[in-house]
Amino acid sequence: MAGTDEGRSAGSLSIGALVRWHQREVAEWQGPLVEAELWQAHMVEIDTGLAPGRSEHARGFGPDTTPAQRCAAMSVRLAADGIRCSAHTLADNRRKWKAAGENPVVLLPAGREKRPGGFTDPRCLSATREVVARRAHASDVTIDVIREEVEDLLHSRYAKELGSAGVAALLPSRSTFYLRMKESGLADALGQPTRSRAALASTPPLPHGGREVVLRPGQVTQTDTTPLRILARGDDGRPTATELTSLIDVANHTVCALMITPSRPRDAESEQAGQATRAIDLTLMLAQAFAP
């Protein structure tokens, strides 16, 4: 959001959003104070007829106007700035704002998290993934075939528990089933060559449900170890292979800490274990990251 008094982008803001304020990017840590300031001024003007810091009424906000008329005038003003907000919505927001003790945070749009799979029963989604994985090595597999096999699997698995009518309720309509296949990426997987589908089916799922949305530096870090094509002198004076372990901030890709450690494969003759990055090394990397 540009650091202006009007704030034309405020209609698309939500809690946790990254905004621009006075030509600088702002990452909100303890509440959306920058975003809420604009709506606070709007509510005060609707409630009293005077904008904060002004001694004269704007057009449509005179002392002889009602709150409903001021809501209508504010709606027209926001529309001119590219923000669609009806007078009825502004009146509801004003009542909500007053009930919350004139706290402007309640006026911000709440972030809507998309529910994976919509309202489709999780048992159906699990059966769909199972059938697609099972048919990964087959050729000419269509969504209709997958749907028929999912229906058969649901009947065989839940018929005794739910009955035929209950099992039928687990399976969504054909159009919804197509949509779930597309949303989950399974429809695209069916269009790939058999070898690619087989490799995808054998790939384990991402941890913790997949990628995480990162909003600010320091929120999520990742550590990675990779071998280096250089030799170093070990503690015994002999050349040894090395590997690099780094701690990276996911938000801005900054290297927080790094460490080069010896890496030696297991000795086949003596059966002595090889050396590699250990847990104590990772602990020392945390000390590097948090040191001044």
PDB file of C-alpha atoms in Angstrom:
ATOM      1  CA  MET A   1       0.000   0.000   0.000  1.00  0.00           C
ATOM      2  CA  ALA A   2       1.354   3.407  -0.881  1.00  0.00           C
ATOM      3  CA  GLY A   3       1.942   5.679   2.077  1.00  0.00           C
ATOM      4  CA  THR A   4      -0.749   8.213   1.152  1.00  0.00           C
ATOM      5  CA  ASP A   5      -3.741   9.551   3.049  1.00  0.00           C
ATOM      6  CA  GLU A   6      -6.220   7.933   0.683  1.00  0.00           C
ATOM      7  CA  GLY A   7      -4.703   4.429   0.587  1.00  0.00           C
ATOM      8  CA  ARG A   8      -6.397   3.253  -2.598  1.00  0.00           C
ATOM      9  CA  SER A   9      -5.248  -0.349  -2.163  1.00  0.00           C
ATOM     10  CA  ALA A  10      -6.776  -0.845   1.286  1.00  0.00           C
ATOM     11  CA  GLY A  11      -9.760  -2.751  -0.054  1.00  0.00           C
ATOM     12  CA  SER A  12      -7.562  -5.723  -0.885  1.00  0.00           C
ATOM     13  CA  LEU A  13      -5.609  -5.814   2.365  1.00  0.00           C
ATOM     14  CA  SER A  14      -5.935  -8.403   5.084  1.00  0.00           C
ATOM     15  CA  ILE A  15      -4.232  -9.254   8.352  1.00  0.00           C
ATOM     16  CA  GLY A  16      -0.686 -10.447   7.719  1.00  0.00           C
ATOM     17  CA  ALA A  17      -0.412  -8.742   4.331  1.00  0.00           C
ATOM     18  CA  LEU A  18       2.877  -7.191   3.221  1.00  0.00           C
ATOM     19  CA  VAL A  19       2.309  -3.471   2.569  1.00  0.00           C
ATOM     20  CA  ARG A  20       4.337  -0.478   1.468  1.00  0.00           C
ATOM     21  CA  TRP A  21       4.267   2.491   3.847  1.00  0.00           C
ATOM     22  CA  HIS A  22       6.191   5.746   3.240  1.00  0.00           C
ATOM     23  CA  GLN A  23       8.180   4.159   0.398  1.00  0.00           C
ATOM     24  CA  ARG A  24       9.255   1.223   2.565  1.00  0.00           C
ATOM     25  CA  GLU A  25       7.987  -2.324   2.876  1.00  0.00           C
ATOM     26  CA  VAL A  26       6.401  -3.129   6.219  1.00  0.00           C
ATOM     27  CA  ALA A  27       6.032  -6.635   7.629  1.00  0.00           C
ATOM     28  CA  GLU A  28       3.385  -6.575  10.371  1.00  0.00           C
ATOM     29  CA  TRP A  29       4.459  -8.403  13.501  1.00  0.00           C
ATOM     30  CA  GLN A  30       1.931  -7.370  16.146  1.00  0.00           C
ATOM     31  CA  GLY A  31      -1.261  -6.341  14.436  1.00  0.00           C
ATOM     32  CA  PRO A  32      -2.309  -4.577  11.251  1.00  0.00           C
ATOM     33  CA  LEU A  33      -1.916  -1.028  12.580  1.00  0.00           C
ATOM     34  CA  VAL A  34      -0.865   0.440   9.207  1.00  0.00           C
ATOM     35  CA  GLU A  35      -3.911  -1.021   7.384  1.00  0.00           C
ATOM     36  CA  ALA A  36      -6.417  -0.258  10.169  1.00  0.00           C
ATOM     37  CA  GLU A  37      -5.538   3.452  10.351  1.00  0.00           C
ATOM     38  CA  LEU A  38      -7.342   4.207   7.073  1.00  0.00           C
ATOM     39  CA  TRP A  39     -10.614   2.546   8.104  1.00  0.00           C
ATOM     40  CA  GLN A  40     -10.462   4.154  11.517  1.00  0.00           C
ATOM     41  CA  ALA A  41     -10.507   7.583   9.838  1.00  0.00           C
ATOM     42  CA  HIS A  42     -13.440   6.556   7.631  1.00  0.00           C
ATOM     43  CA  MET A  43     -15.487   5.303  10.565  1.00  0.00           C
ATOM     44  CA  VAL A  44     -14.823   8.433  12.613  1.00  0.00           C
ATOM     45  CA  GLU A  45     -15.996  10.612   9.726  1.00  0.00           C
ATOM     46  CA  ILE A  46     -19.132   8.523   9.247  1.00  0.00           C
ATOM     47  CA  ASP A  47     -19.858   8.562  12.970  1.00  0.00           C
ATOM     48  CA  THR A  48     -19.211  12.242  13.691  1.00  0.00           C
ATOM     49  CA  GLY A  49     -19.266  13.906  10.290  1.00  0.00           C
ATOM     50  CA  LEU A  50     -15.734  15.189  10.728  1.00  0.00           C
ATOM     51  CA  ALA A  51     -12.583  13.468   9.539  1.00  0.00           C
ATOM     52  CA  PRO A  52      -9.776  13.218  12.143  1.00  0.00           C
ATOM     53  CA  GLY A  53      -7.663  16.371  12.187  1.00  0.00           C
ATOM     54  CA  ARG A  54     -10.166  18.474  10.222  1.00  0.00           C
ATOM     55  CA  SER A  55     -12.416  21.293  11.420  1.00  0.00           C
ATOM     56  CA  GLU A  56     -14.705  21.520   8.373  1.00  0.00           C
ATOM     57  CA  HIS A  57     -17.222  19.021   7.154  1.00  0.00           C
ATOM     58  CA  ALA A  58     -16.677  17.469   3.747  1.00  0.00           C
ATOM     59  CA  ARG A  59     -19.467  17.493   1.206  1.00  0.00           C
ATOM     60  CA  GLY A  60     -22.154  15.046   2.220  1.00  0.00           C
ATOM     61  CA  PHE A  61     -20.979  14.943   5.842  1.00  0.00           C
ATOM     62  CA  GLY A  62     -22.522  18.122   7.194  1.00  0.00           C
ATOM     63  CA  PRO A  63     -24.058  18.439  10.682  1.00  0.00           C
ATOM     64  CA  ASP A  64     -27.559  18.066   9.229  1.00  0.00           C
ATOM     65  CA  THR A  65     -26.802  14.660   7.660  1.00  0.00           C
ATOM     66  CA  THR A  66     -27.707  11.277   9.144  1.00  0.00           C
ATOM     67  CA  PRO A  67     -25.297   8.332   9.544  1.00  0.00           C
ATOM     68  CA  ALA A  68     -27.077   6.600   6.655  1.00  0.00           C
ATOM     69  CA  GLN A  69     -26.485   9.610   4.398  1.00  0.00           C
ATOM     70  CA  ARG A  70     -22.852   9.786   5.462  1.00  0.00           C
ATOM     71  CA  CYS A  71     -22.439   6.082   4.674  1.00  0.00           C
ATOM     72  CA  ALA A  72     -23.810   6.743   1.188  1.00  0.00           C
ATOM     73  CA  ALA A  73     -21.412   9.669   0.712  1.00  0.00           C
ATOM     74  CA  MET A  74     -18.469   7.576   1.921  1.00  0.00           C
ATOM     75  CA  SER A  75     -19.428   4.791  -0.479  1.00  0.00           C
ATOM     76  CA  VAL A  76     -19.314   7.230  -3.402  1.00  0.00           C
ATOM     77  CA  ARG A  77     -15.925   8.558  -2.261  1.00  0.00           C
ATOM     78  CA  LEU A  78     -14.439   5.063  -1.951  1.00  0.00           C
ATOM     79  CA  ALA A  79     -15.809   4.109  -5.380  1.00  0.00           C
ATOM     80  CA  ALA A  80     -13.966   7.070  -6.872  1.00  0.00           C
ATOM     81  CA  ASP A  81     -10.768   5.670  -5.330  1.00  0.00           C
ATOM     82  CA  GLY A  82     -11.408   2.227  -6.799  1.00  0.00           C
ATOM     83  CA  ILE A  83     -12.715   0.613  -3.593  1.00  0.00           C
ATOM     84  CA  ARG A  84     -16.125  -1.035  -3.862  1.00  0.00           C
ATOM     85  CA  CYS A  85     -17.970  -0.811  -0.553  1.00  0.00           C
ATOM     86  CA  SER A  86     -21.727  -0.238  -0.437  1.00  0.00           C
ATOM     87  CA  ALA A  87     -23.473   2.077   2.000  1.00  0.00           C
ATOM     88  CA  HIS A  88     -25.177  -0.931   3.590  1.00  0.00           C
ATOM     89  CA  THR A  89     -21.779  -2.584   4.184  1.00  0.00           C
ATOM     90  CA  LEU A  90     -20.391   0.626   5.680  1.00  0.00           C
ATOM     91  CA  ALA A  91     -23.375   0.857   8.042  1.00  0.00           C
ATOM     92  CA  ASP A  92     -22.812  -2.742   9.164  1.00  0.00           C
ATOM     93  CA  ASN A  93     -19.117  -2.036   9.632  1.00  0.00           C
ATOM     94  CA  ARG A  94     -19.915   1.020  11.712  1.00  0.00           C
ATOM     95  CA  ARG A  95     -22.143  -1.015  14.041  1.00  0.00           C
ATOM     96  CA  LYS A  96     -19.447  -3.672  14.309  1.00  0.00           C
ATOM     97  CA  TRP A  97     -16.825  -0.979  14.961  1.00  0.00           C
ATOM     98  CA  LYS A  98     -18.924   0.621  17.744  1.00  0.00           C
ATOM     99  CA  ALA A  99     -19.660  -2.752  19.341  1.00  0.00           C
ATOM    100  CA  ALA A 100     -15.910  -3.484  19.444  1.00  0.00           C
ATOM    101  CA  GLY A 101     -15.176  -0.241  21.282  1.00  0.00           C
ATOM    102  CA  GLU A 102     -14.196   1.562  18.066  1.00  0.00           C
ATOM    103  CA  ASN A 103     -11.410  -0.931  17.416  1.00  0.00           C
ATOM    104  CA  PRO A 104     -10.570  -0.646  13.692  1.00  0.00           C
ATOM    105  CA  VAL A 105      -9.062  -4.138  13.472  1.00  0.00           C
ATOM    106  CA  VAL A 106     -12.559  -5.643  13.245  1.00  0.00           C
ATOM    107  CA  LEU A 107     -13.070  -3.752   9.969  1.00  0.00           C
ATOM    108  CA  LEU A 108     -10.271  -5.515   8.123  1.00  0.00           C
ATOM    109  CA  PRO A 109     -11.202  -8.381   5.791  1.00  0.00           C
ATOM    110  CA  ALA A 110     -10.454 -11.726   7.347  1.00  0.00           C
ATOM    111  CA  GLY A 111      -8.166 -13.954   5.346  1.00  0.00           C
ATOM    112  CA  ARG A 112     -10.039 -16.884   3.866  1.00  0.00           C
ATOM    113  CA  GLU A 113      -8.157 -20.124   3.852  1.00  0.00           C
ATOM    114  CA  LYS A 114      -9.111 -22.411   1.035  1.00  0.00           C
ATOM    115  CA  ARG A 115     -10.283 -25.726   2.387  1.00  0.00           C
ATOM    116  CA  PRO A 116      -8.426 -28.562   0.613  1.00  0.00           C
ATOM    117  CA  GLY A 117     -10.956 -30.736  -1.156  1.00  0.00           C
ATOM    118  CA  GLY A 118     -13.830 -28.373  -0.462  1.00  0.00           C
ATOM    119  CA  PHE A 119     -16.750 -30.192   1.163  1.00  0.00           C
ATOM    120  CA  THR A 120     -15.935 -33.542  -0.430  1.00  0.00           C
ATOM    121  CA  ASP A 121     -15.667 -36.312   2.154  1.00  0.00           C
ATOM    122  CA  PRO A 122     -11.999 -36.975   3.083  1.00  0.00           C
ATOM    123  CA  ARG A 123     -12.617 -40.713   2.688  1.00  0.00           C
ATOM    124  CA  CYS A 124     -13.457 -40.153  -0.965  1.00  0.00           C
ATOM    125  CA  LEU A 125     -10.365 -38.006  -1.473  1.00  0.00           C
ATOM    126  CA  SER A 126      -8.182 -40.657   0.130  1.00  0.00           C
ATOM    127  CA  ALA A 127      -9.715 -43.364  -2.037  1.00  0.00           C
ATOM    128  CA  THR A 128      -9.137 -41.259  -5.144  1.00  0.00           C
ATOM    129  CA  ARG A 129      -5.449 -40.832  -4.397  1.00  0.00           C
ATOM    130  CA  GLU A 130      -5.177 -44.542  -3.670  1.00  0.00           C
ATOM    131  CA  VAL A 131      -6.765 -45.525  -6.983  1.00  0.00           C
ATOM    132  CA  VAL A 132      -4.627 -43.101  -8.993  1.00  0.00           C
ATOM    133  CA  ALA A 133      -1.477 -44.450  -7.342  1.00  0.00           C
ATOM    134  CA  ARG A 134      -2.577 -48.004  -8.024  1.00  0.00           C
ATOM    135  CA  ARG A 135      -3.150 -47.265 -11.713  1.00  0.00           C
ATOM    136  CA  ALA A 136       0.120 -45.350 -12.084  1.00  0.00           C
ATOM    137  CA  HIS A 137       1.702 -48.054 -14.256  1.00  0.00           C
ATOM    138  CA  ALA A 138      -1.354 -48.570 -16.448  1.00  0.00           C
ATOM    139  CA  SER A 139      -1.883 -46.819 -19.770  1.00  0.00           C
ATOM    140  CA  ASP A 140      -4.924 -44.977 -21.142  1.00  0.00           C
ATOM    141  CA  VAL A 141      -6.440 -44.300 -17.735  1.00  0.00           C
ATOM    142  CA  THR A 142      -9.212 -41.693 -17.801  1.00  0.00           C
ATOM    143  CA  ILE A 143     -10.985 -39.801 -15.041  1.00  0.00           C
ATOM    144  CA  ASP A 144     -14.159 -41.782 -15.708  1.00  0.00           C
ATOM    145  CA  VAL A 145     -12.272 -45.009 -15.081  1.00  0.00           C
ATOM    146  CA  ILE A 146     -10.814 -43.586 -11.875  1.00  0.00           C
ATOM    147  CA  ARG A 147     -14.278 -42.512 -10.717  1.00  0.00           C
ATOM    148  CA  GLU A 148     -15.741 -45.976 -11.308  1.00  0.00           C
ATOM    149  CA  GLU A 149     -12.916 -47.626  -9.389  1.00  0.00           C
ATOM    150  CA  VAL A 150     -13.240 -45.114  -6.551  1.00  0.00           C
ATOM    151  CA  GLU A 151     -16.942 -45.934  -6.316  1.00  0.00           C
ATOM    152  CA  ASP A 152     -16.156 -49.661  -6.192  1.00  0.00           C
ATOM    153  CA  LEU A 153     -13.504 -49.100  -3.528  1.00  0.00           C
ATOM    154  CA  LEU A 154     -15.877 -47.052  -1.373  1.00  0.00           C
ATOM    155  CA  HIS A 155     -18.553 -49.749  -1.603  1.00  0.00           C
ATOM    156  CA  SER A 156     -16.128 -52.499  -0.667  1.00  0.00           C
ATOM    157  CA  ARG A 157     -14.733 -50.496   2.234  1.00  0.00           C
ATOM    158  CA  TYR A 158     -17.776 -48.770   3.754  1.00  0.00           C
ATOM    159  CA  ALA A 159     -20.855 -50.682   2.574  1.00  0.00           C
ATOM    160  CA  LYS A 160     -21.241 -52.600   5.841  1.00  0.00           C
ATOM    161  CA  GLU A 161     -20.805 -49.475   7.914  1.00  0.00           C
ATOM    162  CA  LEU A 162     -22.840 -46.952   5.929  1.00  0.00           C
ATOM    163  CA  GLY A 163     -25.017 -48.959   3.570  1.00  0.00           C
ATOM    164  CA  SER A 164     -25.449 -48.325  -0.142  1.00  0.00           C
ATOM    165  CA  ALA A 165     -27.092 -44.928   0.365  1.00  0.00           C
ATOM    166  CA  GLY A 166     -24.320 -43.769   2.694  1.00  0.00           C
ATOM    167  CA  VAL A 167     -21.600 -44.857   0.295  1.00  0.00           C
ATOM    168  CA  ALA A 168     -23.343 -43.060  -2.564  1.00  0.00           C
ATOM    169  CA  ALA A 169     -23.306 -39.877  -0.472  1.00  0.00           C
ATOM    170  CA  LEU A 170     -19.508 -40.100  -0.142  1.00  0.00           C
ATOM    171  CA  LEU A 171     -19.028 -39.838  -3.897  1.00  0.00           C
ATOM    172  CA  PRO A 172     -19.569 -36.305  -5.280  1.00  0.00           C
ATOM    173  CA  SER A 173     -21.204 -35.505  -8.591  1.00  0.00           C
ATOM    174  CA  ARG A 174     -19.274 -36.117 -11.780  1.00  0.00           C
ATOM    175  CA  SER A 175     -18.468 -32.423 -12.283  1.00  0.00           C
ATOM    176  CA  THR A 176     -17.321 -32.026  -8.672  1.00  0.00           C
ATOM    177  CA  PHE A 177     -15.187 -35.157  -8.955  1.00  0.00           C
ATOM    178  CA  TYR A 178     -13.509 -33.701 -12.051  1.00  0.00           C
ATOM    179  CA  LEU A 179     -12.905 -30.474 -10.122  1.00  0.00           C
ATOM    180  CA  ARG A 180     -11.315 -32.304  -7.179  1.00  0.00           C
ATOM    181  CA  MET A 181      -9.090 -34.249  -9.565  1.00  0.00           C
ATOM    182  CA  LYS A 182      -7.939 -30.996 -11.154  1.00  0.00           C
ATOM    183  CA  GLU A 183      -7.406 -29.166  -7.849  1.00  0.00           C
ATOM    184  CA  SER A 184      -5.289 -31.972  -6.425  1.00  0.00           C
ATOM    185  CA  GLY A 185      -3.167 -32.278  -9.577  1.00  0.00           C
ATOM    186  CA  LEU A 186      -4.269 -35.867 -10.157  1.00  0.00           C
ATOM    187  CA  ALA A 187      -5.937 -34.957 -13.456  1.00  0.00           C
ATOM    188  CA  ASP A 188      -2.662 -33.541 -14.782  1.00  0.00           C
ATOM    189  CA  ALA A 189      -0.836 -36.625 -13.575  1.00  0.00           C
ATOM    190  CA  LEU A 190      -3.117 -38.857 -15.657  1.00  0.00           C
ATOM    191  CA  GLY A 191      -2.096 -36.963 -18.794  1.00  0.00           C
ATOM    192  CA  GLN A 192       1.603 -37.656 -18.240  1.00  0.00           C
ATOM    193  CA  PRO A 193       3.503 -40.613 -19.720  1.00  0.00           C
ATOM    194  CA  THR A 194       3.331 -43.869 -17.809  1.00  0.00           C
ATOM    195  CA  ARG A 195       6.925 -43.582 -16.598  1.00  0.00           C
ATOM    196  CA  SER A 196       6.322 -40.092 -15.235  1.00  0.00           C
ATOM    197  CA  ARG A 197       3.129 -41.185 -13.469  1.00  0.00           C
ATOM    198  CA  ALA A 198       4.943 -44.124 -11.920  1.00  0.00           C
ATOM    199  CA  ALA A 199       7.720 -41.853 -10.633  1.00  0.00           C
ATOM    200  CA  LEU A 200       5.180 -39.393  -9.240  1.00  0.00           C
ATOM    201  CA  ALA A 201       3.267 -42.152  -7.469  1.00  0.00           C
ATOM    202  CA  SER A 202       6.446 -43.379  -5.772  1.00  0.00           C
ATOM    203  CA  THR A 203       7.366 -39.895  -4.503  1.00  0.00           C
ATOM    204  CA  PRO A 204       6.501 -39.443  -0.814  1.00  0.00           C
ATOM    205  CA  PRO A 205       4.240 -36.501   0.096  1.00  0.00           C
ATOM    206  CA  LEU A 206       5.745 -33.243   1.316  1.00  0.00           C
ATOM    207  CA  PRO A 207       6.068 -32.960   5.122  1.00  0.00           C
ATOM    208  CA  HIS A 208       3.524 -31.003   7.130  1.00  0.00           C
ATOM    209  CA  GLY A 209       0.990 -30.893   4.303  1.00  0.00           C
ATOM    210  CA  GLY A 210       3.186 -29.224   1.659  1.00  0.00           C
ATOM    211  CA  ARG A 211       4.692 -25.795   1.177  1.00  0.00           C
ATOM    212  CA  GLU A 212       4.204 -23.199   3.869  1.00  0.00           C
ATOM    213  CA  VAL A 213       3.329 -19.594   3.170  1.00  0.00           C
ATOM    214  CA  VAL A 214       6.149 -17.421   4.519  1.00  0.00           C
ATOM    215  CA  LEU A 215       5.334 -13.757   5.218  1.00  0.00           C
ATOM    216  CA  ARG A 216       8.402 -12.338   6.941  1.00  0.00           C
ATOM    217  CA  PRO A 217      12.125 -12.995   7.507  1.00  0.00           C
ATOM    218  CA  GLY A 218      12.938 -15.358  10.318  1.00  0.00           C
ATOM    219  CA  GLN A 219       9.584 -17.150  10.149  1.00  0.00           C
ATOM    220  CA  VAL A 220      10.888 -20.316   8.461  1.00  0.00           C
ATOM    221  CA  THR A 221      14.454 -21.502   7.909  1.00  0.00           C
ATOM    222  CA  GLN A 222      15.746 -24.583   6.136  1.00  0.00           C
ATOM    223  CA  THR A 223      19.002 -26.459   6.449  1.00  0.00           C
ATOM    224  CA  ASP A 224      20.677 -28.351   3.624  1.00  0.00           C
ATOM    225  CA  THR A 225      23.867 -30.346   3.244  1.00  0.00           C
ATOM    226  CA  THR A 226      25.654 -30.826  -0.066  1.00  0.00           C
ATOM    227  CA  PRO A 227      29.068 -32.372  -0.889  1.00  0.00           C
ATOM    228  CA  LEU A 228      31.869 -30.034  -1.980  1.00  0.00           C
ATOM    229  CA  ARG A 229      34.334 -30.891  -4.714  1.00  0.00           C
ATOM    230  CA  ILE A 230      37.302 -29.782  -2.645  1.00  0.00           C
ATOM    231  CA  LEU A 231      39.678 -31.584  -0.327  1.00  0.00           C
ATOM    232  CA  ALA A 232      40.729 -30.339   3.089  1.00  0.00           C
ATOM    233  CA  ARG A 233      43.399 -31.398   5.532  1.00  0.00           C
ATOM    234  CA  GLY A 234      41.823 -33.485   8.259  1.00  0.00           C
ATOM    235  CA  ASP A 235      42.772 -33.730  11.930  1.00  0.00           C
ATOM    236  CA  ASP A 236      45.093 -36.623  11.080  1.00  0.00           C
ATOM    237  CA  GLY A 237      46.880 -34.555   8.430  1.00  0.00           C
ATOM    238  CA  ARG A 238      45.471 -36.558   5.548  1.00  0.00           C
ATOM    239  CA  PRO A 239      43.301 -35.102   2.743  1.00  0.00           C
ATOM    240  CA  THR A 240      39.606 -35.621   3.311  1.00  0.00           C
ATOM    241  CA  ALA A 241      36.430 -34.863   1.393  1.00  0.00           C
ATOM    242  CA  THR A 242      34.197 -32.084   2.663  1.00  0.00           C
ATOM    243  CA  GLU A 243      30.559 -31.090   2.647  1.00  0.00           C
ATOM    244  CA  LEU A 244      28.781 -27.775   3.122  1.00  0.00           C
ATOM    245  CA  THR A 245      25.839 -27.333   5.462  1.00  0.00           C
ATOM    246  CA  SER A 246      23.901 -24.074   5.321  1.00  0.00           C
ATOM    247  CA  LEU A 247      20.956 -22.537   7.163  1.00  0.00           C
ATOM    248  CA  ILE A 248      18.834 -20.432   4.776  1.00  0.00           C
ATOM    249  CA  ASP A 249      15.999 -18.021   5.490  1.00  0.00           C
ATOM    250  CA  VAL A 250      13.095 -19.013   3.257  1.00  0.00           C
ATOM    251  CA  ALA A 251      11.558 -15.525   3.071  1.00  0.00           C
ATOM    252  CA  ASN A 252      14.529 -13.622   1.609  1.00  0.00           C
ATOM    253  CA  HIS A 253      16.938 -16.508   0.783  1.00  0.00           C
ATOM    254  CA  THR A 254      19.580 -15.134   3.131  1.00  0.00           C
ATOM    255  CA  VAL A 255      22.291 -17.488   4.382  1.00  0.00           C
ATOM    256  CA  CYS A 256      22.000 -17.283   8.160  1.00  0.00           C
ATOM    257  CA  ALA A 257      24.885 -19.648   8.898  1.00  0.00           C
ATOM    258  CA  LEU A 258      27.101 -22.122   7.098  1.00  0.00           C
ATOM    259  CA  MET A 259      29.648 -24.739   8.052  1.00  0.00           C
ATOM    260  CA  ILE A 260      32.157 -26.922   6.191  1.00  0.00           C
ATOM    261  CA  THR A 261      32.716 -30.326   7.782  1.00  0.00           C
ATOM    262  CA  PRO A 262      34.794 -33.341   6.735  1.00  0.00           C
ATOM    263  CA  SER A 263      32.935 -36.058   4.903  1.00  0.00           C
ATOM    264  CA  ARG A 264      34.512 -39.495   4.639  1.00  0.00           C
ATOM    265  CA  PRO A 265      32.792 -42.685   3.473  1.00  0.00           C
ATOM    266  CA  ARG A 266      32.804 -45.840   5.541  1.00  0.00           C
ATOM    267  CA  ASP A 267      36.132 -47.688   5.463  1.00  0.00           C
ATOM    268  CA  ALA A 268      35.478 -51.058   3.816  1.00  0.00           C
ATOM    269  CA  GLU A 269      38.480 -52.749   5.459  1.00  0.00           C
ATOM    270  CA  SER A 270      38.180 -51.541   9.034  1.00  0.00           C
ATOM    271  CA  GLU A 271      34.368 -51.010   8.902  1.00  0.00           C
ATOM    272  CA  GLN A 272      35.004 -47.674  10.574  1.00  0.00           C
ATOM    273  CA  ALA A 273      32.031 -45.322  10.228  1.00  0.00           C
ATOM    274  CA  GLY A 274      32.465 -42.314   7.991  1.00  0.00           C
ATOM    275  CA  GLN A 275      32.303 -38.738   9.128  1.00  0.00           C
ATOM    276  CA  ALA A 276      29.565 -36.324   8.168  1.00  0.00           C
ATOM    277  CA  THR A 277      27.576 -33.417   9.554  1.00  0.00           C
ATOM    278  CA  ARG A 278      26.306 -34.320  13.008  1.00  0.00           C
ATOM    279  CA  ALA A 279      23.660 -32.949  15.343  1.00  0.00           C
ATOM    280  CA  ILE A 280      26.258 -30.984  17.307  1.00  0.00           C
ATOM    281  CA  ASP A 281      27.257 -29.224  14.077  1.00  0.00           C
ATOM    282  CA  LEU A 282      23.666 -28.136  13.501  1.00  0.00           C
ATOM    283  CA  THR A 283      23.539 -26.817  17.049  1.00  0.00           C
ATOM    284  CA  LEU A 284      26.625 -24.715  16.407  1.00  0.00           C
ATOM    285  CA  MET A 285      24.968 -23.364  13.262  1.00  0.00           C
ATOM    286  CA  LEU A 286      22.064 -22.112  15.366  1.00  0.00           C
ATOM    287  CA  ALA A 287      24.614 -20.332  17.559  1.00  0.00           C
ATOM    288  CA  GLN A 288      26.051 -18.693  14.438  1.00  0.00           C
ATOM    289  CA  ALA A 289      22.601 -17.584  13.272  1.00  0.00           C
ATOM    290  CA  PHE A 290      21.647 -15.953  16.571  1.00  0.00           C
ATOM    291  CA  ALA A 291      25.031 -14.439  17.421  1.00  0.00           C
ATOM    292  CA  PRO A 292      25.303 -10.640  16.982  1.00  0.00           C
TER     293      PRO A 292
END
